[in-house]
Amino acid sequence: MAGSGPHFLVFANEKGGTGKSTTAVHCAVALAAEGRKVAAIDLDTRQRTLGRYLDNRAATLRRLGIDLPMPAYATFDPAKGESLAEAVARIGDGAEAVVIDTPGRDDPQARAAMVMADILVTPINDSFVDLDLIGEVDAETYRVRRPSFYAELVWNSRTERAKTQGRSVDWVVLRNRLQYVEAHNMRRVGAALDELSRRVGFRVIPGLSERVIYRELFPKGLTLLDLPQIGQAGIAHIAARQELREMIAGLGLPEAAPSMAPLQAAE
């Protein structure tokens, strides 16, 4: 990855409640913990979940006087007159990986970020409601009838990237919150996803389970990689950390460049 510019991981899903921002934050911190120089950019100027999460993390580091892996980060605001490309160049200067969290809606900045993506990550909950975002399923057979609007949007983004940059987008659908889904329904969703992945062209990897842990970590900006700071970490924390590590491995990023020190947070 070194010498070829940053690797872009873009988290995008037009449906809310899929754990997109939580996953993006954990991904950014996990990559920084590997010794990569990481930048994180929040495109959602309204909810600003990724930005607020990392604000909380920076405040915890100052309050406790500790040093933890921390990406450089900022919230992009188009009202300030800066283009997304200019903001990415400024915030991601010297970064090995750039994590971009898009809003849970269709807007021009989200579409522009999708074209930048080396890896486009679409987290979904394991339900047909979420699956409908990328493919319509027959009510009787549960077979995929046709790709949905979002799949077409991703296809267009991949085509544009291939034309302008000569490179394709690795589209990854992340199956989040598997734990509390009834097994029969989970198998049906999985079968539909497998069928759709062959038709549309994405990879499916397991994401993060539904755990109270993630909501509890937000106020301090901590992640599952910060077990010494969490206090009273139990088996559930360790299992969740392993899920995170397996998810990062599943994304298939290039190896980290040697002698990389994490960037400091700046906003």
PDB file of C-alpha atoms in Angstrom:
ATOM      1  CA  MET A   1       0.000   0.000   0.000  1.00  0.00           C
ATOM      2  CA  ALA A   2       2.899   2.324   0.607  1.00  0.00           C
ATOM      3  CA  GLY A   3       3.709   4.710  -2.220  1.00  0.00           C
ATOM      4  CA  SER A   4       0.418   4.165  -4.026  1.00  0.00           C
ATOM      5  CA  GLY A   5      -1.748   6.574  -2.056  1.00  0.00           C
ATOM      6  CA  PRO A   6      -4.184   5.736   0.732  1.00  0.00           C
ATOM      7  CA  HIS A   7      -6.498   2.753   0.627  1.00  0.00           C
ATOM      8  CA  PHE A   8     -10.109   3.965   0.876  1.00  0.00           C
ATOM      9  CA  LEU A   9     -12.674   2.081   2.967  1.00  0.00           C
ATOM     10  CA  VAL A  10     -16.098   3.615   2.509  1.00  0.00           C
ATOM     11  CA  PHE A  11     -18.979   2.555   4.765  1.00  0.00           C
ATOM     12  CA  ALA A  12     -22.265   3.187   3.012  1.00  0.00           C
ATOM     13  CA  ASN A  13     -25.868   2.140   3.488  1.00  0.00           C
ATOM     14  CA  GLU A  14     -28.954   4.267   2.848  1.00  0.00           C
ATOM     15  CA  LYS A  15     -30.814   2.493   5.655  1.00  0.00           C
ATOM     16  CA  GLY A  16     -30.144   3.488   9.250  1.00  0.00           C
ATOM     17  CA  GLY A  17     -29.772   1.212  12.253  1.00  0.00           C
ATOM     18  CA  THR A  18     -27.319  -1.237  10.714  1.00  0.00           C
ATOM     19  CA  GLY A  19     -24.343  -0.423  12.948  1.00  0.00           C
ATOM     20  CA  LYS A  20     -22.573   1.357  10.093  1.00  0.00           C
ATOM     21  CA  SER A  21     -20.924   4.147  12.086  1.00  0.00           C
ATOM     22  CA  THR A  22     -19.999   1.884  15.015  1.00  0.00           C
ATOM     23  CA  THR A  23     -18.379  -0.539  12.595  1.00  0.00           C
ATOM     24  CA  ALA A  24     -16.556   2.288  10.813  1.00  0.00           C
ATOM     25  CA  VAL A  25     -15.126   3.636  14.100  1.00  0.00           C
ATOM     26  CA  HIS A  26     -13.956   0.216  15.232  1.00  0.00           C
ATOM     27  CA  CYS A  27     -12.409  -0.392  11.831  1.00  0.00           C
ATOM     28  CA  ALA A  28     -10.510   2.923  11.908  1.00  0.00           C
ATOM     29  CA  VAL A  29      -9.174   2.308  15.424  1.00  0.00           C
ATOM     30  CA  ALA A  30      -8.301  -1.322  14.644  1.00  0.00           C
ATOM     31  CA  LEU A  31      -6.275  -0.263  11.599  1.00  0.00           C
ATOM     32  CA  ALA A  32      -4.491   2.389  13.673  1.00  0.00           C
ATOM     33  CA  ALA A  33      -3.737  -0.280  16.264  1.00  0.00           C
ATOM     34  CA  GLU A  34      -1.971  -2.266  13.533  1.00  0.00           C
ATOM     35  CA  GLY A  35       0.455   0.635  13.173  1.00  0.00           C
ATOM     36  CA  ARG A  36      -1.149   2.088  10.069  1.00  0.00           C
ATOM     37  CA  LYS A  37      -1.531   5.827   9.555  1.00  0.00           C
ATOM     38  CA  VAL A  38      -5.293   6.222   9.440  1.00  0.00           C
ATOM     39  CA  ALA A  39      -7.662   9.090   8.692  1.00  0.00           C
ATOM     40  CA  ALA A  40     -11.413   8.936   9.383  1.00  0.00           C
ATOM     41  CA  ILE A  41     -13.918  11.255   7.725  1.00  0.00           C
ATOM     42  CA  ASP A  42     -17.571  11.658   8.713  1.00  0.00           C
ATOM     43  CA  LEU A  43     -19.850  12.819   5.902  1.00  0.00           C
ATOM     44  CA  ASP A  44     -22.973  13.003   8.062  1.00  0.00           C
ATOM     45  CA  THR A  45     -23.068  16.616   9.253  1.00  0.00           C
ATOM     46  CA  ARG A  46     -26.383  16.033  11.051  1.00  0.00           C
ATOM     47  CA  GLN A  47     -25.941  12.901  13.165  1.00  0.00           C
ATOM     48  CA  ARG A  48     -22.127  12.950  13.062  1.00  0.00           C
ATOM     49  CA  THR A  49     -21.866   9.640  14.938  1.00  0.00           C
ATOM     50  CA  LEU A  50     -18.316   8.798  13.846  1.00  0.00           C
ATOM     51  CA  GLY A  51     -17.086  12.327  14.620  1.00  0.00           C
ATOM     52  CA  ARG A  52     -18.736  12.376  18.044  1.00  0.00           C
ATOM     53  CA  TYR A  53     -17.406   8.922  18.869  1.00  0.00           C
ATOM     54  CA  LEU A  54     -13.849  10.031  18.132  1.00  0.00           C
ATOM     55  CA  ASP A  55     -14.423  13.338  19.974  1.00  0.00           C
ATOM     56  CA  ASN A  56     -15.311  11.243  23.031  1.00  0.00           C
ATOM     57  CA  ARG A  57     -12.209   9.114  22.514  1.00  0.00           C
ATOM     58  CA  ALA A  58      -9.931  12.153  22.281  1.00  0.00           C
ATOM     59  CA  ALA A  59     -11.494  13.595  25.455  1.00  0.00           C
ATOM     60  CA  THR A  60     -10.918  10.311  27.318  1.00  0.00           C
ATOM     61  CA  LEU A  61      -7.271  10.238  26.285  1.00  0.00           C
ATOM     62  CA  ARG A  62      -6.781  13.796  27.554  1.00  0.00           C
ATOM     63  CA  ARG A  63      -8.675  13.173  30.789  1.00  0.00           C
ATOM     64  CA  LEU A  64      -6.817   9.974  31.666  1.00  0.00           C
ATOM     65  CA  GLY A  65      -3.488  11.032  30.218  1.00  0.00           C
ATOM     66  CA  ILE A  66      -3.146   7.803  28.255  1.00  0.00           C
ATOM     67  CA  ASP A  67      -2.043   6.949  24.745  1.00  0.00           C
ATOM     68  CA  LEU A  68      -4.285   4.730  22.615  1.00  0.00           C
ATOM     69  CA  PRO A  69      -4.463   4.145  18.845  1.00  0.00           C
ATOM     70  CA  MET A  70      -6.169   7.183  17.331  1.00  0.00           C
ATOM     71  CA  PRO A  71      -6.879   8.097  13.712  1.00  0.00           C
ATOM     72  CA  ALA A  72      -6.797  11.640  12.419  1.00  0.00           C
ATOM     73  CA  TYR A  73     -10.416  12.623  11.875  1.00  0.00           C
ATOM     74  CA  ALA A  74     -12.799  15.355  10.821  1.00  0.00           C
ATOM     75  CA  THR A  75     -16.391  15.902   9.772  1.00  0.00           C
ATOM     76  CA  PHE A  76     -16.733  17.112   6.205  1.00  0.00           C
ATOM     77  CA  ASP A  77     -19.086  20.067   5.780  1.00  0.00           C
ATOM     78  CA  PRO A  78     -19.798  21.059   2.138  1.00  0.00           C
ATOM     79  CA  ALA A  79     -21.163  24.401   3.378  1.00  0.00           C
ATOM     80  CA  LYS A  80     -17.583  25.485   4.134  1.00  0.00           C
ATOM     81  CA  GLY A  81     -16.784  25.656   0.426  1.00  0.00           C
ATOM     82  CA  GLU A  82     -14.278  22.818   0.346  1.00  0.00           C
ATOM     83  CA  SER A  83     -14.802  19.941  -2.069  1.00  0.00           C
ATOM     84  CA  LEU A  84     -14.771  16.380  -0.787  1.00  0.00           C
ATOM     85  CA  ALA A  85     -11.630  15.647  -2.799  1.00  0.00           C
ATOM     86  CA  GLU A  86      -9.878  18.645  -1.209  1.00  0.00           C
ATOM     87  CA  ALA A  87     -10.980  17.605   2.284  1.00  0.00           C
ATOM     88  CA  VAL A  88      -9.800  14.037   1.728  1.00  0.00           C
ATOM     89  CA  ALA A  89      -6.423  15.279   0.483  1.00  0.00           C
ATOM     90  CA  ARG A  90      -6.049  17.539   3.548  1.00  0.00           C
ATOM     91  CA  ILE A  91      -7.280  15.160   6.266  1.00  0.00           C
ATOM     92  CA  GLY A  92      -5.777  12.066   4.717  1.00  0.00           C
ATOM     93  CA  ASP A  93      -2.379  13.600   3.930  1.00  0.00           C
ATOM     94  CA  GLY A  94       0.199  10.909   4.659  1.00  0.00           C
ATOM     95  CA  ALA A  95      -2.424   8.330   5.635  1.00  0.00           C
ATOM     96  CA  GLU A  96      -2.129   4.723   4.615  1.00  0.00           C
ATOM     97  CA  ALA A  97      -5.855   4.107   5.012  1.00  0.00           C
ATOM     98  CA  VAL A  98      -8.827   6.490   4.865  1.00  0.00           C
ATOM     99  CA  VAL A  99     -12.110   5.382   6.451  1.00  0.00           C
ATOM    100  CA  ILE A 100     -15.170   7.319   5.268  1.00  0.00           C
ATOM    101  CA  ASP A 101     -18.541   7.044   7.000  1.00  0.00           C
ATOM    102  CA  THR A 102     -21.407   8.199   4.784  1.00  0.00           C
ATOM    103  CA  PRO A 103     -24.862   9.357   5.958  1.00  0.00           C
ATOM    104  CA  GLY A 104     -27.783   6.937   5.962  1.00  0.00           C
ATOM    105  CA  ARG A 105     -29.316   8.566   2.923  1.00  0.00           C
ATOM    106  CA  ASP A 106     -28.569   9.192  -0.723  1.00  0.00           C
ATOM    107  CA  ASP A 107     -26.700  12.459  -1.270  1.00  0.00           C
ATOM    108  CA  PRO A 108     -24.014  13.771  -3.647  1.00  0.00           C
ATOM    109  CA  GLN A 109     -21.178  13.429  -1.117  1.00  0.00           C
ATOM    110  CA  ALA A 110     -22.042   9.801  -0.401  1.00  0.00           C
ATOM    111  CA  ARG A 111     -22.031   9.041  -4.126  1.00  0.00           C
ATOM    112  CA  ALA A 112     -18.686  10.792  -4.567  1.00  0.00           C
ATOM    113  CA  ALA A 113     -17.215   8.764  -1.703  1.00  0.00           C
ATOM    114  CA  MET A 114     -18.446   5.518  -3.254  1.00  0.00           C
ATOM    115  CA  VAL A 115     -16.467   6.285  -6.411  1.00  0.00           C
ATOM    116  CA  MET A 116     -13.327   6.804  -4.273  1.00  0.00           C
ATOM    117  CA  ALA A 117     -13.723   3.447  -2.527  1.00  0.00           C
ATOM    118  CA  ASP A 118     -11.191   0.672  -2.871  1.00  0.00           C
ATOM    119  CA  ILE A 119     -13.398  -1.324  -0.513  1.00  0.00           C
ATOM    120  CA  LEU A 120     -17.076  -0.395  -0.227  1.00  0.00           C
ATOM    121  CA  VAL A 121     -18.577  -1.804   2.956  1.00  0.00           C
ATOM    122  CA  THR A 122     -22.361  -2.095   3.239  1.00  0.00           C
ATOM    123  CA  PRO A 123     -23.400  -3.297   6.698  1.00  0.00           C
ATOM    124  CA  ILE A 124     -26.840  -4.885   6.902  1.00  0.00           C
ATOM    125  CA  ASN A 125     -28.809  -6.524   9.664  1.00  0.00           C
ATOM    126  CA  ASP A 126     -29.747 -10.121   8.962  1.00  0.00           C
ATOM    127  CA  SER A 127     -33.310  -9.453   7.854  1.00  0.00           C
ATOM    128  CA  PHE A 128     -35.268  -9.269   4.625  1.00  0.00           C
ATOM    129  CA  VAL A 129     -36.049  -5.640   5.440  1.00  0.00           C
ATOM    130  CA  ASP A 130     -32.353  -4.812   5.136  1.00  0.00           C
ATOM    131  CA  LEU A 131     -31.789  -7.203   2.241  1.00  0.00           C
ATOM    132  CA  ASP A 132     -34.443  -5.318   0.281  1.00  0.00           C
ATOM    133  CA  LEU A 133     -31.959  -2.453   0.019  1.00  0.00           C
ATOM    134  CA  ILE A 134     -29.891  -4.442  -2.465  1.00  0.00           C
ATOM    135  CA  GLY A 135     -32.299  -7.047  -3.819  1.00  0.00           C
ATOM    136  CA  GLU A 136     -36.040  -7.758  -4.060  1.00  0.00           C
ATOM    137  CA  VAL A 137     -37.047 -11.200  -2.769  1.00  0.00           C
ATOM    138  CA  ASP A 138     -40.057 -13.248  -3.850  1.00  0.00           C
ATOM    139  CA  ALA A 139     -42.586 -13.559  -1.002  1.00  0.00           C
ATOM    140  CA  GLU A 140     -43.256 -17.258  -1.655  1.00  0.00           C
ATOM    141  CA  THR A 141     -39.899 -18.723  -2.673  1.00  0.00           C
ATOM    142  CA  TYR A 142     -37.536 -16.237  -0.993  1.00  0.00           C
ATOM    143  CA  ARG A 143     -35.537 -16.245  -4.226  1.00  0.00           C
ATOM    144  CA  VAL A 144     -34.102 -12.968  -5.472  1.00  0.00           C
ATOM    145  CA  ARG A 145     -36.276 -11.444  -8.174  1.00  0.00           C
ATOM    146  CA  ARG A 146     -34.104  -8.499  -9.134  1.00  0.00           C
ATOM    147  CA  PRO A 147     -31.402  -6.178  -7.767  1.00  0.00           C
ATOM    148  CA  SER A 148     -32.718  -3.062  -6.045  1.00  0.00           C
ATOM    149  CA  PHE A 149     -31.918   0.602  -6.576  1.00  0.00           C
ATOM    150  CA  TYR A 150     -28.926   0.593  -4.250  1.00  0.00           C
ATOM    151  CA  ALA A 151     -27.275  -2.283  -6.105  1.00  0.00           C
ATOM    152  CA  GLU A 152     -27.684  -0.317  -9.314  1.00  0.00           C
ATOM    153  CA  LEU A 153     -26.158   2.733  -7.628  1.00  0.00           C
ATOM    154  CA  VAL A 154     -23.122   0.709  -6.575  1.00  0.00           C
ATOM    155  CA  TRP A 155     -22.846  -0.745 -10.070  1.00  0.00           C
ATOM    156  CA  ASN A 156     -22.777   2.762 -11.537  1.00  0.00           C
ATOM    157  CA  SER A 157     -20.139   3.840  -9.025  1.00  0.00           C
ATOM    158  CA  ARG A 158     -17.965   0.861  -9.875  1.00  0.00           C
ATOM    159  CA  THR A 159     -18.329   1.581 -13.588  1.00  0.00           C
ATOM    160  CA  GLU A 160     -17.376   5.233 -13.108  1.00  0.00           C
ATOM    161  CA  ARG A 161     -14.341   4.314 -11.016  1.00  0.00           C
ATOM    162  CA  ALA A 162     -13.193   1.800 -13.611  1.00  0.00           C
ATOM    163  CA  LYS A 163     -13.475   4.410 -16.368  1.00  0.00           C
ATOM    164  CA  THR A 164     -11.776   7.252 -14.498  1.00  0.00           C
ATOM    165  CA  GLN A 165      -9.177   5.348 -12.466  1.00  0.00           C
ATOM    166  CA  GLY A 166      -8.845   2.001 -14.182  1.00  0.00           C
ATOM    167  CA  ARG A 167      -9.590   0.196 -10.917  1.00  0.00           C
ATOM    168  CA  SER A 168     -12.628  -1.619  -9.601  1.00  0.00           C
ATOM    169  CA  VAL A 169     -14.397  -1.433  -6.247  1.00  0.00           C
ATOM    170  CA  ASP A 170     -14.354  -4.419  -3.916  1.00  0.00           C
ATOM    171  CA  TRP A 171     -17.924  -4.423  -2.599  1.00  0.00           C
ATOM    172  CA  VAL A 172     -18.316  -6.141   0.785  1.00  0.00           C
ATOM    173  CA  VAL A 173     -21.691  -6.776   2.403  1.00  0.00           C
ATOM    174  CA  LEU A 174     -21.231  -7.060   6.150  1.00  0.00           C
ATOM    175  CA  ARG A 175     -23.734  -9.223   8.013  1.00  0.00           C
ATOM    176  CA  ASN A 176     -24.083  -7.391  11.324  1.00  0.00           C
ATOM    177  CA  ARG A 177     -26.104  -8.379  14.377  1.00  0.00           C
ATOM    178  CA  LEU A 178     -26.453 -12.083  13.649  1.00  0.00           C
ATOM    179  CA  GLN A 179     -26.881 -13.177  17.250  1.00  0.00           C
ATOM    180  CA  TYR A 180     -30.589 -12.701  17.875  1.00  0.00           C
ATOM    181  CA  VAL A 181     -31.960 -13.723  14.502  1.00  0.00           C
ATOM    182  CA  GLU A 182     -34.084 -16.887  14.344  1.00  0.00           C
ATOM    183  CA  ALA A 183     -32.008 -19.614  12.690  1.00  0.00           C
ATOM    184  CA  HIS A 184     -34.454 -20.533   9.898  1.00  0.00           C
ATOM    185  CA  ASN A 185     -34.840 -16.915   8.827  1.00  0.00           C
ATOM    186  CA  MET A 186     -31.066 -16.434   9.049  1.00  0.00           C
ATOM    187  CA  ARG A 187     -30.535 -19.331   6.638  1.00  0.00           C
ATOM    188  CA  ARG A 188     -33.061 -17.878   4.194  1.00  0.00           C
ATOM    189  CA  VAL A 189     -31.386 -14.472   4.302  1.00  0.00           C
ATOM    190  CA  GLY A 190     -28.009 -16.126   3.843  1.00  0.00           C
ATOM    191  CA  ALA A 191     -29.199 -18.093   0.816  1.00  0.00           C
ATOM    192  CA  ALA A 192     -30.691 -14.962  -0.761  1.00  0.00           C
ATOM    193  CA  LEU A 193     -27.473 -13.041  -0.121  1.00  0.00           C
ATOM    194  CA  ASP A 194     -25.385 -15.795  -1.714  1.00  0.00           C
ATOM    195  CA  GLU A 195     -27.607 -15.784  -4.795  1.00  0.00           C
ATOM    196  CA  LEU A 196     -27.546 -12.001  -5.039  1.00  0.00           C
ATOM    197  CA  SER A 197     -23.780 -11.837  -4.522  1.00  0.00           C
ATOM    198  CA  ARG A 198     -23.256 -13.968  -7.624  1.00  0.00           C
ATOM    199  CA  ARG A 199     -25.607 -11.811  -9.691  1.00  0.00           C
ATOM    200  CA  VAL A 200     -24.467  -8.392  -8.517  1.00  0.00           C
ATOM    201  CA  GLY A 201     -20.867  -9.053  -7.527  1.00  0.00           C
ATOM    202  CA  PHE A 202     -20.131  -8.555  -3.841  1.00  0.00           C
ATOM    203  CA  ARG A 203     -18.469 -10.514  -1.045  1.00  0.00           C
ATOM    204  CA  VAL A 204     -20.291 -11.420   2.156  1.00  0.00           C
ATOM    205  CA  ILE A 205     -18.413 -11.470   5.471  1.00  0.00           C
ATOM    206  CA  PRO A 206     -19.603 -11.663   9.101  1.00  0.00           C
ATOM    207  CA  GLY A 207     -19.644  -8.406  11.010  1.00  0.00           C
ATOM    208  CA  LEU A 208     -20.373  -7.518  14.631  1.00  0.00           C
ATOM    209  CA  SER A 209     -23.064  -9.168  16.727  1.00  0.00           C
ATOM    210  CA  GLU A 210     -25.775  -7.259  18.540  1.00  0.00           C
ATOM    211  CA  ARG A 211     -24.199  -6.456  21.897  1.00  0.00           C
ATOM    212  CA  VAL A 212     -24.957  -3.870  24.584  1.00  0.00           C
ATOM    213  CA  ILE A 213     -21.174  -3.429  24.832  1.00  0.00           C
ATOM    214  CA  TYR A 214     -21.030  -1.182  21.769  1.00  0.00           C
ATOM    215  CA  ARG A 215     -23.577   1.293  23.124  1.00  0.00           C
ATOM    216  CA  GLU A 216     -21.813   1.386  26.488  1.00  0.00           C
ATOM    217  CA  LEU A 217     -18.446   2.214  24.920  1.00  0.00           C
ATOM    218  CA  PHE A 218     -19.660   5.265  22.975  1.00  0.00           C
ATOM    219  CA  PRO A 219     -19.602   7.923  25.782  1.00  0.00           C
ATOM    220  CA  LYS A 220     -15.894   7.308  26.426  1.00  0.00           C
ATOM    221  CA  GLY A 221     -15.054   6.665  22.791  1.00  0.00           C
ATOM    222  CA  LEU A 222     -13.515   3.326  23.679  1.00  0.00           C
ATOM    223  CA  THR A 223     -13.457   0.257  21.460  1.00  0.00           C
ATOM    224  CA  LEU A 224     -13.153  -3.456  22.012  1.00  0.00           C
ATOM    225  CA  LEU A 225      -9.402  -3.116  21.527  1.00  0.00           C
ATOM    226  CA  ASP A 226      -9.169  -1.028  24.713  1.00  0.00           C
ATOM    227  CA  LEU A 227      -9.928  -3.783  27.229  1.00  0.00           C
ATOM    228  CA  PRO A 228      -7.563  -2.488  29.983  1.00  0.00           C
ATOM    229  CA  GLN A 229      -9.441   0.833  29.982  1.00  0.00           C
ATOM    230  CA  ILE A 230     -12.902  -0.748  29.897  1.00  0.00           C
ATOM    231  CA  GLY A 231     -12.579  -2.392  33.298  1.00  0.00           C
ATOM    232  CA  GLN A 232     -14.297  -5.625  34.360  1.00  0.00           C
ATOM    233  CA  ALA A 233     -13.997  -7.025  30.852  1.00  0.00           C
ATOM    234  CA  GLY A 234     -15.620 -10.427  30.604  1.00  0.00           C
ATOM    235  CA  ILE A 235     -15.939 -13.286  28.156  1.00  0.00           C
ATOM    236  CA  ALA A 236     -18.422 -11.284  26.061  1.00  0.00           C
ATOM    237  CA  HIS A 237     -15.868  -8.496  25.567  1.00  0.00           C
ATOM    238  CA  ILE A 238     -13.185 -10.949  24.505  1.00  0.00           C
ATOM    239  CA  ALA A 239     -15.554 -12.726  22.106  1.00  0.00           C
ATOM    240  CA  ALA A 240     -16.615  -9.395  20.603  1.00  0.00           C
ATOM    241  CA  ARG A 241     -12.981  -8.370  20.163  1.00  0.00           C
ATOM    242  CA  GLN A 242     -12.349 -11.586  18.261  1.00  0.00           C
ATOM    243  CA  GLU A 243     -15.338 -10.798  16.026  1.00  0.00           C
ATOM    244  CA  LEU A 244     -13.791  -7.435  15.275  1.00  0.00           C
ATOM    245  CA  ARG A 245     -10.428  -8.958  14.420  1.00  0.00           C
ATOM    246  CA  GLU A 246     -12.061 -11.511  12.119  1.00  0.00           C
ATOM    247  CA  MET A 247     -14.034  -8.747  10.417  1.00  0.00           C
ATOM    248  CA  ILE A 248     -10.871  -6.709   9.760  1.00  0.00           C
ATOM    249  CA  ALA A 249      -9.167  -9.802   8.351  1.00  0.00           C
ATOM    250  CA  GLY A 250     -12.208 -10.453   6.161  1.00  0.00           C
ATOM    251  CA  LEU A 251     -11.981  -7.002   4.590  1.00  0.00           C
ATOM    252  CA  GLY A 252      -8.718  -8.119   2.983  1.00  0.00           C
ATOM    253  CA  LEU A 253      -6.668  -4.931   3.166  1.00  0.00           C
ATOM    254  CA  PRO A 254      -3.100  -4.947   1.865  1.00  0.00           C
ATOM    255  CA  GLU A 255      -0.414  -5.559   4.462  1.00  0.00           C
ATOM    256  CA  ALA A 256       0.502  -2.572   6.630  1.00  0.00           C
ATOM    257  CA  ALA A 257       3.598  -0.668   5.575  1.00  0.00           C
ATOM    258  CA  PRO A 258       6.556  -1.170   7.947  1.00  0.00           C
ATOM    259  CA  SER A 259       7.493   1.388  10.596  1.00  0.00           C
ATOM    260  CA  MET A 260       4.156   3.168  10.515  1.00  0.00           C
ATOM    261  CA  ALA A 261       3.129   5.171  13.591  1.00  0.00           C
ATOM    262  CA  PRO A 262      -0.544   6.087  14.092  1.00  0.00           C
ATOM    263  CA  LEU A 263      -1.591   9.624  13.260  1.00  0.00           C
ATOM    264  CA  GLN A 264      -2.724  11.910  16.052  1.00  0.00           C
ATOM    265  CA  ALA A 265      -6.356  13.030  16.193  1.00  0.00           C
ATOM    266  CA  ALA A 266      -6.966  16.478  14.783  1.00  0.00           C
ATOM    267  CA  GLU A 267     -10.105  18.356  14.011  1.00  0.00           C
TER     268      GLU A 267
END
